[in-house]
Amino acid sequence: MKSILFSTLIVLFLSSCNKDSESSPPIISLNGSNEVTVSLQGQYSEQGATASDQEDGDISSSIIISGAVNTQFADLYRIYYDVVDSDGNKAVQVIRNVKVRNDADYLDGFYDVNYLSNPTTGDGFRIDELKSSKTVNNKVYISGENTGFHISLNASAINVFKDNISIGTGNVVSSSNFILNYVFDQITYQDTYTKQ
């Protein structure tokens, strides 16, 4: 009688262990980083993921990927990865964050501007806000999109525009300092921007 009871307990224990292993959810692992940065108007390449399950083995082909990345608009996007094993167990969802960024967004912020205009003599000061375009890479608006003033960057070289007409040039001295030389309304300006 004792041996039958002991055998029954062993069978129940082993059966319980098997059920525990069968109920373990699969695990998803991302290929590549979970944080990706893409240049505005660039190309996003989905690197995918792998999934493994104790019972089913490699179930990577069953992964469902959802979400989308619009590289034509600067924003933060999320890609979701889900998978279910043959027992119906769901893996913990994995998320990849994809930041689409304007490569010139390091210039965003408020600046103290020291401007020199000729033939008017003497220096003047003002404060400008710079805001990078959400749709055109390396384009930065000066004091708001509605002013019509923007700069276009090519490495450290700057082109200055008013209402999409080129009016001058400039250069980036550092990530917090740059200089613009331009002609507007027949007046020559030199503006030195220093980030606050």
CSV table of N, CA and C in Angstrom, one decimal, residues 69-180:
chain,number,residue,atom,x,y,z
A,69,VAL,N,7.0,52.7,-39.1
A,69,VAL,CA,7.9,53.8,-39.0
A,69,VAL,C,7.8,54.7,-40.3
A,70,ASN,N,7.5,56.0,-40.0
A,70,ASN,CA,7.3,56.9,-41.2
A,70,ASN,C,8.6,57.8,-41.2
A,71,THR,N,9.5,57.5,-42.0
A,71,THR,CA,10.8,58.3,-42.1
A,71,THR,C,10.6,59.6,-42.7
A,72,GLN,N,9.4,60.0,-43.2
A,72,GLN,CA,9.1,61.3,-43.8
A,72,GLN,C,8.7,62.3,-42.7
A,73,PHE,N,8.6,61.9,-41.4
A,73,PHE,CA,8.2,62.8,-40.4
A,73,PHE,C,8.9,62.4,-39.1
A,74,ALA,N,9.6,63.4,-38.6
A,74,ALA,CA,10.4,63.2,-37.3
A,74,ALA,C,9.5,63.0,-36.1
A,75,ASP,N,9.7,61.8,-35.5
A,75,ASP,CA,8.9,61.5,-34.3
A,75,ASP,C,9.5,60.2,-33.7
A,76,LEU,N,8.9,59.8,-32.6
A,76,LEU,CA,9.3,58.5,-32.0
A,76,LEU,C,8.2,57.4,-32.4
A,77,TYR,N,8.7,56.3,-32.9
A,77,TYR,CA,7.8,55.2,-33.4
A,77,TYR,C,8.1,54.0,-32.6
A,78,ARG,N,7.1,53.1,-32.5
A,78,ARG,CA,7.3,51.8,-31.7
A,78,ARG,C,7.0,50.7,-32.6
A,79,ILE,N,7.8,49.6,-32.6
A,79,ILE,CA,7.5,48.4,-33.3
A,79,ILE,C,7.3,47.3,-32.3
A,80,TYR,N,6.2,46.5,-32.4
A,80,TYR,CA,5.9,45.6,-31.4
A,80,TYR,C,6.1,44.1,-31.9
A,81,TYR,N,6.6,43.2,-31.1
A,81,TYR,CA,6.8,41.9,-31.4
A,81,TYR,C,6.1,40.9,-30.5
A,82,ASP,N,5.3,40.1,-31.1
A,82,ASP,CA,4.5,39.1,-30.3
A,82,ASP,C,4.6,37.7,-30.9
A,83,VAL,N,4.4,36.7,-30.0
A,83,VAL,CA,4.4,35.3,-30.5
A,83,VAL,C,3.7,34.5,-29.5
A,84,VAL,N,3.0,33.4,-30.0
A,84,VAL,CA,2.3,32.5,-29.1
A,84,VAL,C,2.8,31.1,-29.5
A,85,ASP,N,3.0,30.2,-28.5
A,85,ASP,CA,3.4,28.9,-28.7
A,85,ASP,C,2.3,27.9,-29.0
A,86,SER,N,2.6,26.7,-29.2
A,86,SER,CA,1.5,25.7,-29.6
A,86,SER,C,0.5,25.4,-28.5
A,87,ASP,N,0.9,25.7,-27.3
A,87,ASP,CA,0.0,25.6,-26.1
A,87,ASP,C,-0.8,26.8,-25.9
A,88,GLY,N,-0.6,27.9,-26.7
A,88,GLY,CA,-1.4,29.1,-26.5
A,88,GLY,C,-0.7,30.1,-25.5
A,89,ASN,N,0.5,29.8,-25.1
A,89,ASN,CA,1.2,30.7,-24.2
A,89,ASN,C,1.8,31.9,-25.0
A,90,LYS,N,1.5,33.1,-24.5
A,90,LYS,CA,2.0,34.3,-25.1
A,90,LYS,C,3.3,34.7,-24.5
A,91,ALA,N,4.2,35.1,-25.4
A,91,ALA,CA,5.5,35.7,-24.9
A,91,ALA,C,5.2,37.1,-24.4
A,92,VAL,N,6.1,37.5,-23.5
A,92,VAL,CA,6.1,38.9,-23.1
A,92,VAL,C,6.4,39.8,-24.3
A,93,GLN,N,5.5,40.7,-24.6
A,93,GLN,CA,5.7,41.6,-25.8
A,93,GLN,C,7.0,42.4,-25.7
A,94,VAL,N,7.7,42.4,-26.8
A,94,VAL,CA,9.0,43.2,-26.9
A,94,VAL,C,8.7,44.4,-27.8
A,95,ILE,N,9.3,45.5,-27.4
A,95,ILE,CA,9.1,46.8,-28.2
A,95,ILE,C,10.5,47.3,-28.6
A,96,ARG,N,10.5,47.8,-29.9
A,96,ARG,CA,11.7,48.5,-30.3
A,96,ARG,C,11.3,49.9,-30.6
A,97,ASN,N,12.0,50.9,-30.0
A,97,ASN,CA,11.8,52.3,-30.2
A,97,ASN,C,12.6,52.8,-31.3
A,98,VAL,N,12.0,53.5,-32.3
A,98,VAL,CA,12.7,54.0,-33.5
A,98,VAL,C,12.4,55.5,-33.5
A,99,LYS,N,13.5,56.2,-33.4
A,99,LYS,CA,13.5,57.7,-33.4
A,99,LYS,C,13.9,58.2,-34.8
A,100,VAL,N,12.9,58.8,-35.5
A,100,VAL,CA,13.3,59.5,-36.7
A,100,VAL,C,13.6,60.9,-36.4
A,101,ARG,N,14.8,61.4,-36.7
A,101,ARG,CA,15.2,62.7,-36.3
A,101,ARG,C,15.8,63.5,-37.4
A,102,ASN,N,15.6,64.8,-37.3
A,102,ASN,CA,16.3,65.7,-38.2
A,102,ASN,C,17.7,65.8,-37.7
A,103,ASP,N,18.7,65.6,-38.6
A,103,ASP,CA,20.1,65.6,-38.2
A,103,ASP,C,20.5,66.9,-37.6
A,104,ALA,N,19.8,68.0,-37.9
A,104,ALA,CA,20.2,69.3,-37.4
A,104,ALA,C,19.4,69.6,-36.1
A,105,ASP,N,18.7,68.7,-35.5
A,105,ASP,CA,17.9,69.0,-34.3
A,105,ASP,C,18.8,69.4,-33.1
A,106,TYR,N,20.1,69.2,-33.1
A,106,TYR,CA,20.9,69.6,-32.0
A,106,TYR,C,21.0,71.1,-31.9
A,107,LEU,N,20.5,71.8,-33.0
A,107,LEU,CA,20.5,73.3,-33.0
A,107,LEU,C,19.2,73.8,-32.3
A,108,ASP,N,18.2,72.9,-32.1
A,108,ASP,CA,17.0,73.4,-31.4
A,108,ASP,C,17.3,74.1,-30.1
A,109,GLY,N,16.6,75.2,-29.9
A,109,GLY,CA,16.7,75.9,-28.6
A,109,GLY,C,16.6,77.4,-28.8
A,110,PHE,N,16.9,78.1,-27.7
A,110,PHE,CA,16.9,79.5,-27.6
A,110,PHE,C,18.3,80.1,-27.7
A,111,TYR,N,18.5,81.2,-28.4
A,111,TYR,CA,19.8,81.7,-28.6
A,111,TYR,C,19.8,83.2,-28.3
A,112,ASP,N,20.9,83.7,-27.7
A,112,ASP,CA,21.2,85.1,-27.7
A,112,ASP,C,21.9,85.4,-29.0
A,113,VAL,N,21.4,86.4,-29.7
A,113,VAL,CA,21.9,86.8,-31.0
A,113,VAL,C,22.5,88.2,-31.0
A,114,ASN,N,23.8,88.2,-31.3
A,114,ASN,CA,24.5,89.5,-31.5
A,114,ASN,C,24.6,89.8,-32.9
A,115,TYR,N,23.8,90.8,-33.4
A,115,TYR,CA,23.8,91.1,-34.8
A,115,TYR,C,24.4,92.4,-35.2
A,116,LEU,N,25.2,92.4,-36.3
A,116,LEU,CA,25.8,93.7,-36.7
A,116,LEU,C,25.2,93.9,-38.1
A,117,SER,N,24.7,95.1,-38.4
A,117,SER,CA,24.1,95.4,-39.7
A,117,SER,C,24.8,96.6,-40.3
A,118,ASN,N,25.0,96.6,-41.6
A,118,ASN,CA,25.6,97.7,-42.3
A,118,ASN,C,24.6,98.1,-43.4
A,119,PRO,N,24.4,99.3,-43.8
A,119,PRO,CA,25.3,100.4,-43.3
A,119,PRO,C,24.9,100.9,-41.9
A,120,THR,N,23.9,100.4,-41.2
A,120,THR,CA,23.6,100.8,-39.9
A,120,THR,C,24.8,100.4,-39.0
A,121,THR,N,25.3,101.3,-38.2
A,121,THR,CA,26.5,100.9,-37.4
A,121,THR,C,26.0,100.6,-36.0
A,122,GLY,N,26.9,99.8,-35.4
A,122,GLY,CA,26.6,99.4,-34.0
A,122,GLY,C,26.0,98.0,-33.9
A,123,ASP,N,26.3,97.4,-32.8
A,123,ASP,CA,25.8,96.0,-32.5
A,123,ASP,C,24.4,96.1,-31.9
A,124,GLY,N,23.6,95.0,-32.1
A,124,GLY,CA,22.4,94.9,-31.4
A,124,GLY,C,22.2,93.5,-30.9
A,125,PHE,N,21.2,93.3,-30.0
A,125,PHE,CA,21.0,92.0,-29.4
A,125,PHE,C,19.5,91.6,-29.5
A,126,ARG,N,19.3,90.3,-29.7
A,126,ARG,CA,17.9,89.8,-29.6
A,126,ARG,C,18.0,88.3,-29.2
A,127,ILE,N,16.8,87.8,-29.1
A,127,ILE,CA,16.7,86.3,-28.7
A,127,ILE,C,15.9,85.7,-29.8
A,128,ASP,N,16.5,84.6,-30.4
A,128,ASP,CA,15.8,83.8,-31.4
A,128,ASP,C,15.6,82.4,-30.9
A,129,GLU,N,14.5,81.8,-31.4
A,129,GLU,CA,14.3,80.3,-31.1
A,129,GLU,C,14.6,79.6,-32.4
A,130,LEU,N,15.3,78.5,-32.4
A,130,LEU,CA,15.5,77.6,-33.5
A,130,LEU,C,14.7,76.3,-33.3
A,131,LYS,N,14.0,75.9,-34.4
A,131,LYS,CA,13.2,74.7,-34.3
A,131,LYS,C,13.5,73.9,-35.6
A,132,SER,N,13.9,72.7,-35.5
A,132,SER,CA,14.2,71.9,-36.7
A,132,SER,C,12.9,71.4,-37.4
A,133,SER,N,13.0,71.3,-38.7
A,133,SER,CA,11.8,70.9,-39.5
A,133,SER,C,11.5,69.4,-39.1
A,134,LYS,N,10.2,69.1,-39.1
A,134,LYS,CA,9.7,67.8,-38.9
A,134,LYS,C,9.7,67.0,-40.2
A,135,THR,N,9.8,67.6,-41.4
A,135,THR,CA,9.7,67.0,-42.6
A,135,THR,C,10.8,67.1,-43.6
A,136,VAL,N,11.8,68.0,-43.3
A,136,VAL,CA,12.9,68.2,-44.2
A,136,VAL,C,14.2,68.1,-43.4
A,137,ASN,N,15.0,67.1,-43.7
A,137,ASN,CA,16.3,66.9,-43.0
A,137,ASN,C,17.2,68.1,-43.1
A,138,ASN,N,17.9,68.4,-42.0
A,138,ASN,CA,18.9,69.5,-42.0
A,138,ASN,C,18.3,70.9,-42.3
A,139,LYS,N,17.0,71.0,-42.1
A,139,LYS,CA,16.3,72.3,-42.3
A,139,LYS,C,15.9,72.8,-40.9
A,140,VAL,N,16.3,74.0,-40.5
A,140,VAL,CA,16.0,74.6,-39.2
A,140,VAL,C,15.3,75.9,-39.4
A,141,TYR,N,14.1,76.1,-38.7
A,141,TYR,CA,13.4,77.4,-38.8
A,141,TYR,C,14.0,78.4,-37.8
A,142,ILE,N,14.1,79.6,-38.1
A,142,ILE,CA,14.5,80.7,-37.2
A,142,ILE,C,13.3,81.5,-36.7
A,143,SER,N,13.1,81.5,-35.4
A,143,SER,CA,12.0,82.2,-34.8
A,143,SER,C,10.6,81.8,-35.4
A,144,GLY,N,10.5,80.6,-35.6
A,144,GLY,CA,9.1,80.1,-36.1
A,144,GLY,C,9.0,79.9,-37.6
A,145,GLU,N,8.2,78.9,-37.9
A,145,GLU,CA,8.0,78.5,-39.3
A,145,GLU,C,7.4,79.7,-40.1
A,146,ASN,N,6.6,80.5,-39.5
A,146,ASN,CA,5.8,81.5,-40.2
A,146,ASN,C,6.6,82.7,-40.5
A,147,THR,N,7.9,82.8,-40.0
A,147,THR,CA,8.7,84.0,-40.3
A,147,THR,C,9.3,83.8,-41.7
A,148,GLY,N,9.3,82.6,-42.3
A,148,GLY,CA,9.9,82.4,-43.6
A,148,GLY,C,11.5,82.3,-43.5
A,149,PHE,N,12.1,82.6,-42.4
A,149,PHE,CA,13.5,82.4,-42.3
A,149,PHE,C,13.9,81.0,-41.9
A,150,HIS,N,14.8,80.4,-42.6
A,150,HIS,CA,15.3,79.1,-42.2
A,150,HIS,C,16.7,78.9,-42.7
A,151,ILE,N,17.4,78.0,-42.1
A,151,ILE,CA,18.8,77.6,-42.5
A,151,ILE,C,18.8,76.2,-42.9
A,152,SER,N,19.7,75.9,-43.8
A,152,SER,CA,19.9,74.5,-44.3
A,152,SER,C,21.3,74.2,-44.1
A,153,LEU,N,21.6,73.0,-43.5
A,153,LEU,CA,22.9,72.6,-43.1
A,153,LEU,C,23.5,71.6,-44.1
A,154,ASN,N,24.8,71.7,-44.4
A,154,ASN,CA,25.5,70.7,-45.0
A,154,ASN,C,26.8,70.6,-44.3
A,155,ALA,N,26.9,69.6,-43.4
A,155,ALA,CA,28.0,69.5,-42.4
A,155,ALA,C,28.0,70.8,-41.6
A,156,SER,N,29.1,71.5,-41.6
A,156,SER,CA,29.1,72.7,-40.8
A,156,SER,C,28.8,74.0,-41.6
A,157,ALA,N,28.6,73.8,-42.9
A,157,ALA,CA,28.2,74.9,-43.8
A,157,ALA,C,26.7,75.2,-43.7
A,158,ILE,N,26.4,76.5,-43.7
A,158,ILE,CA,25.0,76.9,-43.6
A,158,ILE,C,24.6,77.7,-44.8
A,159,ASN,N,23.4,77.5,-45.3
A,159,ASN,CA,22.8,78.4,-46.3
A,159,ASN,C,21.6,79.0,-45.6
A,160,VAL,N,21.4,80.4,-45.8
A,160,VAL,CA,20.3,81.1,-45.2
A,160,VAL,C,19.3,81.4,-46.2
A,161,PHE,N,18.0,81.2,-45.8
A,161,PHE,CA,16.9,81.4,-46.7
A,161,PHE,C,15.8,82.3,-46.1
A,162,LYS,N,15.2,83.1,-46.9
A,162,LYS,CA,14.0,83.8,-46.6
A,162,LYS,C,12.9,83.5,-47.6
A,163,ASP,N,11.8,82.9,-47.2
A,163,ASP,CA,10.7,82.5,-48.1
A,163,ASP,C,11.3,81.7,-49.3
A,164,ASN,N,12.2,80.7,-48.9
A,164,ASN,CA,12.8,79.8,-49.8
A,164,ASN,C,13.7,80.4,-50.9
A,165,ILE,N,14.1,81.7,-50.6
A,165,ILE,CA,15.1,82.3,-51.5
A,165,ILE,C,16.4,82.5,-50.7
A,166,SER,N,17.5,82.0,-51.3
A,166,SER,CA,18.8,82.1,-50.6
A,166,SER,C,19.2,83.5,-50.5
A,167,ILE,N,19.6,83.9,-49.2
A,167,ILE,CA,20.0,85.3,-48.9
A,167,ILE,C,21.4,85.3,-48.3
A,168,GLY,N,22.0,84.2,-48.0
A,168,GLY,CA,23.3,84.3,-47.4
A,168,GLY,C,23.8,82.9,-47.0
A,169,THR,N,24.9,83.0,-46.3
A,169,THR,CA,25.6,81.7,-45.8
A,169,THR,C,26.0,81.9,-44.4
A,170,GLY,N,26.7,80.8,-43.9
A,170,GLY,CA,27.1,80.9,-42.5
A,170,GLY,C,27.9,79.6,-42.2
A,171,ASN,N,28.3,79.5,-41.0
A,171,ASN,CA,29.0,78.2,-40.6
A,171,ASN,C,28.7,77.9,-39.1
A,172,VAL,N,28.8,76.6,-38.8
A,172,VAL,CA,28.6,76.2,-37.4
A,172,VAL,C,30.0,76.2,-36.7
A,173,VAL,N,30.1,77.0,-35.7
A,173,VAL,CA,31.3,77.0,-34.9
A,173,VAL,C,31.4,75.9,-34.0
A,174,SER,N,30.3,75.6,-33.3
A,174,SER,CA,30.2,74.5,-32.3
A,174,SER,C,28.7,74.1,-32.2
A,175,SER,N,28.4,73.1,-31.4
A,175,SER,CA,27.0,72.7,-31.3
A,175,SER,C,26.1,73.8,-30.7
A,176,SER,N,26.7,74.8,-30.1
A,176,SER,CA,26.0,75.8,-29.4
A,176,SER,C,26.3,77.2,-29.9
A,177,ASN,N,27.0,77.3,-31.1
A,177,ASN,CA,27.4,78.6,-31.6
A,177,ASN,C,27.5,78.5,-33.1
A,178,PHE,N,26.9,79.5,-33.8
A,178,PHE,CA,27.1,79.6,-35.2
A,178,PHE,C,26.9,81.0,-35.7
A,179,ILE,N,27.4,81.3,-36.9
A,179,ILE,CA,27.4,82.6,-37.5
A,179,ILE,C,26.7,82.7,-38.8
A,180,LEU,N,25.9,83.7,-39.0
A,180,LEU,CA,25.1,83.9,-40.3
A,180,LEU,C,25.6,85.2,-40.9
